[in-house]
Short mmCIF file of C-alpha atoms and ligand atoms in Angstrom, two decimals:
data_model
loop_
_atom_site.label_atom_id
_atom_site.label_comp_id
_atom_site.label_asym_id
_atom_site.label_seq_id
_atom_site.Cartn_x
_atom_site.Cartn_y
_atom_site.Cartn_z
CA UNK A 1 90.02 61.22 104.85
CA UNK A 2 89.44 63.67 102.01
CA UNK A 3 89.87 67.24 103.08
CA UNK A 4 89.80 69.61 100.09
CA UNK A 5 92.07 71.91 102.03
CA UNK A 6 94.85 69.37 102.39
CA UNK A 7 98.13 69.78 100.52
CA UNK A 8 99.62 66.50 101.75
CA UNK A 9 97.74 63.44 103.00
CA UNK A 10 99.41 60.53 104.77
CA UNK A 11 97.35 57.39 104.57
CA UNK A 12 98.22 54.32 106.66
CA UNK A 13 101.82 55.39 106.29
CA UNK A 14 104.64 53.48 107.92
CA UNK A 15 108.19 54.78 107.74
CA UNK A 16 111.53 53.24 108.60
CA UNK A 17 114.22 51.04 107.08
CA UNK A 18 114.37 47.63 105.49
CA UNK A 19 117.42 45.44 105.43
CA UNK A 20 116.63 42.25 103.54
CA UNK A 21 113.81 40.59 105.47
CA UNK A 22 114.37 42.77 108.54
CA UNK A 23 112.32 45.89 109.09
CA UNK A 24 112.99 48.75 111.48
CA UNK A 25 109.58 50.43 111.69
CA UNK A 26 109.95 53.87 113.26
CA UNK A 27 106.41 55.20 112.81
CA UNK A 28 103.39 53.27 111.63
CA UNK A 29 99.82 53.72 110.49
CA UNK A 30 100.09 57.49 110.21
CA UNK A 31 96.84 59.02 108.99
CA UNK A 32 97.58 62.71 108.95
CA UNK A 33 97.05 65.78 106.82
CA UNK A 34 98.98 68.93 106.19
CA UNK A 35 96.35 71.57 105.45
CA UNK A 36 97.03 74.58 103.25
CA UNK A 37 98.28 77.62 105.09
CA UNK A 38 99.40 75.87 108.28
CA UNK A 39 102.69 75.92 110.15
CA UNK A 40 103.26 72.51 111.73
CA UNK A 41 106.14 71.64 114.03
CA UNK A 42 107.24 68.02 114.35
CA UNK A 43 108.66 67.39 117.81
CA UNK A 44 110.14 64.34 119.48
CA UNK A 45 113.24 62.85 121.02
CA UNK A 46 116.45 61.99 119.18
CA UNK A 47 116.06 58.89 117.06
CA UNK A 48 112.26 58.79 117.07
CA UNK A 49 112.22 59.09 113.27
CA UNK A 50 111.55 62.76 112.47
CA UNK A 51 114.15 63.00 109.70
CA UNK A 52 113.05 59.66 108.31
CA UNK A 53 109.46 60.90 108.11
CA UNK A 54 110.49 64.13 106.41
CA UNK A 55 112.66 62.29 103.90
CA UNK A 56 109.78 59.92 103.18
CA UNK A 57 107.31 62.77 102.69
CA UNK A 58 109.75 64.38 100.26
CA UNK A 59 109.87 61.09 98.34
CA UNK A 60 113.58 60.63 99.02
CA UNK A 61 112.89 57.25 100.54
CA UNK A 62 110.07 54.78 100.09
CA UNK A 63 107.47 54.24 102.79
CA UNK A 64 107.40 50.78 104.34
CA UNK A 65 103.65 50.82 103.85
CA UNK A 66 100.82 53.18 102.91
CA UNK A 67 100.68 56.14 100.61
CA UNK A 68 101.28 59.86 100.39
CA UNK A 69 99.01 62.11 98.36
CA UNK A 70 100.32 65.47 97.24
CA UNK A 71 97.49 67.73 96.06
CA UNK A 72 95.34 64.58 95.81
CA UNK A 73 97.81 62.72 93.55
CA UNK A 74 100.04 59.88 94.67
CA UNK A 75 103.50 61.31 95.22
CA UNK A 76 105.00 58.49 93.12
CA UNK A 77 103.28 59.87 90.03
CA UNK A 78 105.22 63.14 90.08
CA UNK A 79 108.43 63.47 88.12
CA UNK A 80 111.29 65.09 90.01
CA UNK A 81 110.90 68.56 88.47
CA UNK A 82 107.16 68.60 89.08
CA UNK A 83 107.71 67.49 92.66
CA UNK A 84 110.33 70.18 93.19
CA UNK A 85 107.83 72.82 92.08
CA UNK A 86 105.47 71.65 94.82
CA UNK A 87 107.79 70.74 97.69
CA UNK A 88 110.72 72.84 98.86
CA UNK A 89 113.01 70.82 101.07
CA UNK A 90 115.63 71.87 103.60
CA UNK A 91 117.76 69.10 105.06
CA UNK A 92 120.67 69.32 107.45
CA UNK A 93 123.16 67.52 105.14
CA UNK A 94 126.03 69.62 103.81
CA UNK A 95 125.65 69.84 100.05
CA UNK A 96 128.18 67.91 98.01
CA UNK A 97 130.40 69.03 95.14
CA UNK A 98 130.35 72.16 93.03
CA UNK A 99 132.25 75.35 93.60
CA UNK A 100 129.26 77.59 94.14
CA UNK A 101 128.86 80.99 95.64
CA UNK A 102 125.89 81.66 97.85
CA UNK A 103 123.83 83.37 95.15
CA UNK A 104 124.33 80.43 92.79
CA UNK A 105 123.17 78.08 95.54
CA UNK A 106 119.96 80.06 95.99
CA UNK A 107 119.50 80.18 92.20
CA UNK A 108 119.39 76.38 92.19
CA UNK A 109 115.99 76.72 93.83
CA UNK A 110 114.64 78.17 90.59
CA UNK A 111 115.69 75.33 88.25
CA UNK A 112 112.41 73.41 88.64
CA UNK A 113 110.74 76.50 87.14
CA UNK A 114 112.99 76.84 84.08
CA UNK A 115 112.33 75.43 80.63
CA UNK A 116 114.64 73.04 78.73
CA UNK A 117 117.35 75.72 78.37
CA UNK A 118 117.72 75.80 82.16
CA UNK A 119 118.13 79.59 81.97
CA UNK A 120 116.74 81.82 84.70
CA UNK A 121 114.47 84.63 83.53
CA UNK A 122 113.96 88.02 85.14
CA UNK A 123 111.09 86.70 87.26
CA UNK A 124 113.40 83.95 88.58
CA UNK A 125 116.09 86.48 89.43
CA UNK A 126 113.51 88.55 91.32
CA UNK A 127 112.54 85.48 93.36
CA UNK A 128 116.20 84.80 94.14
CA UNK A 129 116.79 88.39 95.25
CA UNK A 130 113.65 88.33 97.37
CA UNK A 131 114.67 85.09 99.09
CA UNK A 132 118.17 86.43 99.79
CA UNK A 133 116.67 89.61 101.18
CA UNK A 134 114.17 87.74 103.40
CA UNK A 135 116.95 85.64 104.88
CA UNK A 136 119.14 88.72 105.36
CA UNK A 137 122.17 87.16 103.68
CA UNK A 138 122.78 89.73 100.94
CA UNK A 139 126.23 90.40 102.41
CA UNK A 140 127.22 86.80 101.56
CA UNK A 141 126.10 86.76 97.91
CA UNK A 142 129.56 86.29 96.48
CA UNK A 143 130.95 84.10 99.25
CA UNK A 144 131.94 80.54 98.37
CA UNK A 145 129.57 78.18 100.16
CA UNK A 146 132.50 76.14 101.47
CA UNK A 147 133.87 79.20 103.19
CA UNK A 148 130.79 80.26 105.12
CA UNK A 149 129.75 79.09 108.58
CA UNK A 150 127.25 76.27 109.17
CA UNK A 151 124.68 78.81 110.36
CA UNK A 152 125.19 81.01 107.30
CA UNK A 153 124.88 77.99 105.03
CA UNK A 154 121.72 76.98 106.86
CA UNK A 155 120.18 80.35 106.07
CA UNK A 156 121.29 80.04 102.44
CA UNK A 157 119.58 76.64 102.21
CA UNK A 158 116.40 78.20 103.57
CA UNK A 159 116.73 80.99 100.99
CA UNK A 160 117.08 78.36 98.27
CA UNK A 161 113.87 76.71 99.48
CA UNK A 162 112.08 80.07 99.54
CA UNK A 163 113.23 80.78 95.98
CA UNK A 164 111.97 77.34 94.98
CA UNK A 165 108.53 78.60 96.00
CA UNK A 166 106.79 75.23 96.54
CA UNK A 167 103.34 75.17 98.12
CA UNK A 168 104.75 72.96 100.85
CA UNK A 169 108.03 73.48 102.68
CA UNK A 170 109.52 70.52 104.51
CA UNK A 171 112.38 71.43 106.81
CA UNK A 172 114.46 69.10 108.93
CA UNK A 173 115.81 71.01 111.92
CA UNK A 174 116.29 74.25 109.96
CA UNK A 175 117.57 76.12 112.99
CA UNK A 176 120.09 73.53 114.14
CA UNK A 177 123.25 75.57 113.50
CA UNK A 178 121.80 78.96 114.26
CA UNK A 179 122.37 81.27 117.21
CA UNK A 180 119.35 82.30 119.32
CA UNK A 181 118.57 85.48 117.35
CA UNK A 182 118.81 83.71 114.02
CA UNK A 183 116.70 80.79 115.29
CA UNK A 184 113.97 83.22 116.15
CA UNK A 185 114.39 85.08 112.83
CA UNK A 186 113.96 81.86 110.85
CA UNK A 187 110.87 80.82 112.83
CA UNK A 188 109.41 84.30 112.39
CA UNK A 189 110.16 84.19 108.68
CA UNK A 190 108.38 80.84 108.28
CA UNK A 191 105.43 82.11 110.30
CA UNK A 192 105.17 85.16 108.06
CA UNK A 193 105.49 83.05 104.93
CA UNK A 194 102.55 80.88 106.00
CA UNK A 195 100.43 83.89 107.01
CA UNK A 196 101.09 85.87 103.86
CA UNK A 197 101.19 83.22 101.16
CA UNK A 198 99.00 80.35 102.40
CA UNK A 199 101.91 77.99 101.91
CA UNK A 200 102.27 75.11 104.34
CA UNK A 201 105.29 74.32 106.47
CA UNK A 202 106.23 71.11 108.25
CA UNK A 203 109.38 71.55 110.27
CA UNK A 204 111.12 69.17 112.64
CA UNK A 205 112.77 70.89 115.54
CA UNK A 206 114.11 70.50 119.06
CA UNK A 207 113.19 74.13 119.81
CA UNK A 208 110.12 73.17 121.83
CA UNK A 209 109.34 76.54 123.38
CA UNK A 210 109.67 78.36 120.08
CA UNK A 211 107.50 75.75 118.31
CA UNK A 212 104.83 76.14 121.01
CA UNK A 213 104.75 79.89 120.40
CA UNK A 214 105.01 80.03 116.62
CA UNK A 215 103.26 77.01 115.12
CA UNK A 216 99.58 76.33 114.40
CA UNK A 217 99.82 72.63 115.03
CA UNK A 218 102.21 70.17 116.61
CA UNK A 219 102.97 66.62 115.59
CA UNK A 220 104.32 65.02 118.71
CA UNK A 221 106.28 61.83 118.16
CA UNK A 222 106.95 59.46 121.05
CA UNK A 223 108.75 56.17 120.59
CA UNK A 224 106.38 53.24 120.01
CA UNK A 225 103.26 55.44 119.96
CA UNK A 226 101.15 57.07 117.29
CA UNK A 227 101.95 60.69 116.51
CA UNK A 228 99.76 62.97 118.61
CA UNK A 229 98.48 66.08 116.86
CA UNK A 230 96.82 69.25 118.04
CA UNK A 231 97.33 72.95 118.54
CA UNK A 232 100.03 73.91 121.05
CA UNK A 233 97.32 75.05 123.46
CA UNK A 234 95.42 71.76 123.18
CA UNK A 235 98.50 69.66 123.76
CA UNK A 236 99.55 71.78 126.73
CA UNK A 237 96.08 71.41 128.30
CA UNK A 238 96.12 67.67 127.68
CA UNK A 239 99.52 67.56 129.39
CA UNK A 240 101.05 65.87 126.35
CA UNK A 241 103.84 68.46 126.17
CA UNK A 242 104.69 67.90 129.81
CA UNK A 243 104.71 64.13 129.30
CA UNK A 244 107.00 64.29 126.26
CA UNK A 245 109.30 67.02 127.57
CA UNK A 246 109.45 66.72 131.38
CA UNK A 247 112.49 69.02 131.41
CA UNK A 248 110.22 72.01 130.66
CA UNK A 249 108.46 71.57 133.98
CA UNK A 250 111.78 71.21 135.81
CA UNK A 251 113.06 74.41 134.19
CA UNK A 252 110.04 76.30 135.51
CA UNK A 253 110.67 75.17 139.11
N1 LIG B 301 120.12 55.34 106.57
C1 LIG B 301 119.64 54.62 107.59
N2 LIG B 301 119.60 53.27 107.52
C2 LIG B 301 119.09 52.52 108.52
N3 LIG B 301 118.60 53.05 109.66
C3 LIG B 301 118.63 54.38 109.80
C4 LIG B 301 119.14 55.24 108.77
N4 LIG B 301 119.03 56.51 109.18
C5 LIG B 301 118.45 56.46 110.40
N5 LIG B 301 118.22 55.18 110.77
C6 LIG B 301 117.57 54.72 112.01
O1 LIG B 301 116.40 55.48 112.22
C7 LIG B 301 116.37 56.00 113.55
C8 LIG B 301 115.70 57.35 113.49
O2 LIG B 301 116.55 58.27 112.83
P1 LIG B 301 116.07 59.73 112.44
O3 LIG B 301 117.27 60.45 111.95
O4 LIG B 301 114.90 59.66 111.55
O5 LIG B 301 115.60 60.29 113.87
P2 LIG B 301 115.32 61.78 114.33
O6 LIG B 301 114.05 61.74 115.12
O7 LIG B 301 115.36 62.72 113.18
O8 LIG B 301 116.53 62.03 115.32
P3 LIG B 301 117.34 63.38 115.69
O9 LIG B 301 116.41 64.22 116.52
O10 LIG B 301 118.47 62.87 116.50
O11 LIG B 301 117.77 64.06 114.43
C9 LIG B 301 117.82 55.98 114.01
O12 LIG B 301 117.91 55.69 115.37
C10 LIG B 301 118.45 54.86 113.22
O13 LIG B 301 118.32 53.67 113.96
#
């Protein structure tokens, strides 16, 4: 597999956990690509391994087997700052420590772009302002991040990732704490980002209907099976969506 248009390539990748000699393999032999300029939604039941896959792709945990190429280079060869310039990551974990206000949190997204002084320049401040504006959280700029709601923090974390400006955004359930309007706004924002900047997005989500409407491609994870990929339309026609999410059919009736 050697698609020039691929930002991330997964080759014979297995992900999961190792405890001494024991292995808990959650997904194996993944041979997948994230092309430039695509919005991909990763769907599947609780516990199937979506977060584990995203953490592995972000190099936060080692694969059990196989390799990950980022822009044709093994992800292990990147140092952390270089990697952070390429991959913007949004996880669901609450961030630890520090007495930051929301603007300072978003500014953290720019550190991979600073020189040894660690100082933000005017271009960095512009990116921060733009990200805050896009996420519509300007009214929270001075708020302490420990005093804002989970949903507000979630939007701030997305703003931080936008400010970070990587070619690839990996997001683990970015809409988990958001109300319906904000869930839609975040999906719409990611869609627009992909359309306007040719960045790529891989996002895990339980928002099946929204993912079907907004994404270019789905990665459908079912326990004990290979990930199934295809456009939403393809997977609907092949009845894979119905098989994985039987509740959707019941809702219609
Ligand atoms: N730190 C860990 N150490 C060992 N096993 C873990 C760890 N984290 C998760 N697991 C195992 O991996 C499985 C998959 O977890 P993961 O969080 O990747 O699933 P998920 O698809 O993201 O689920 P959800 O939709 O509920 O967020 C869990 O059932 C658990 O058994």
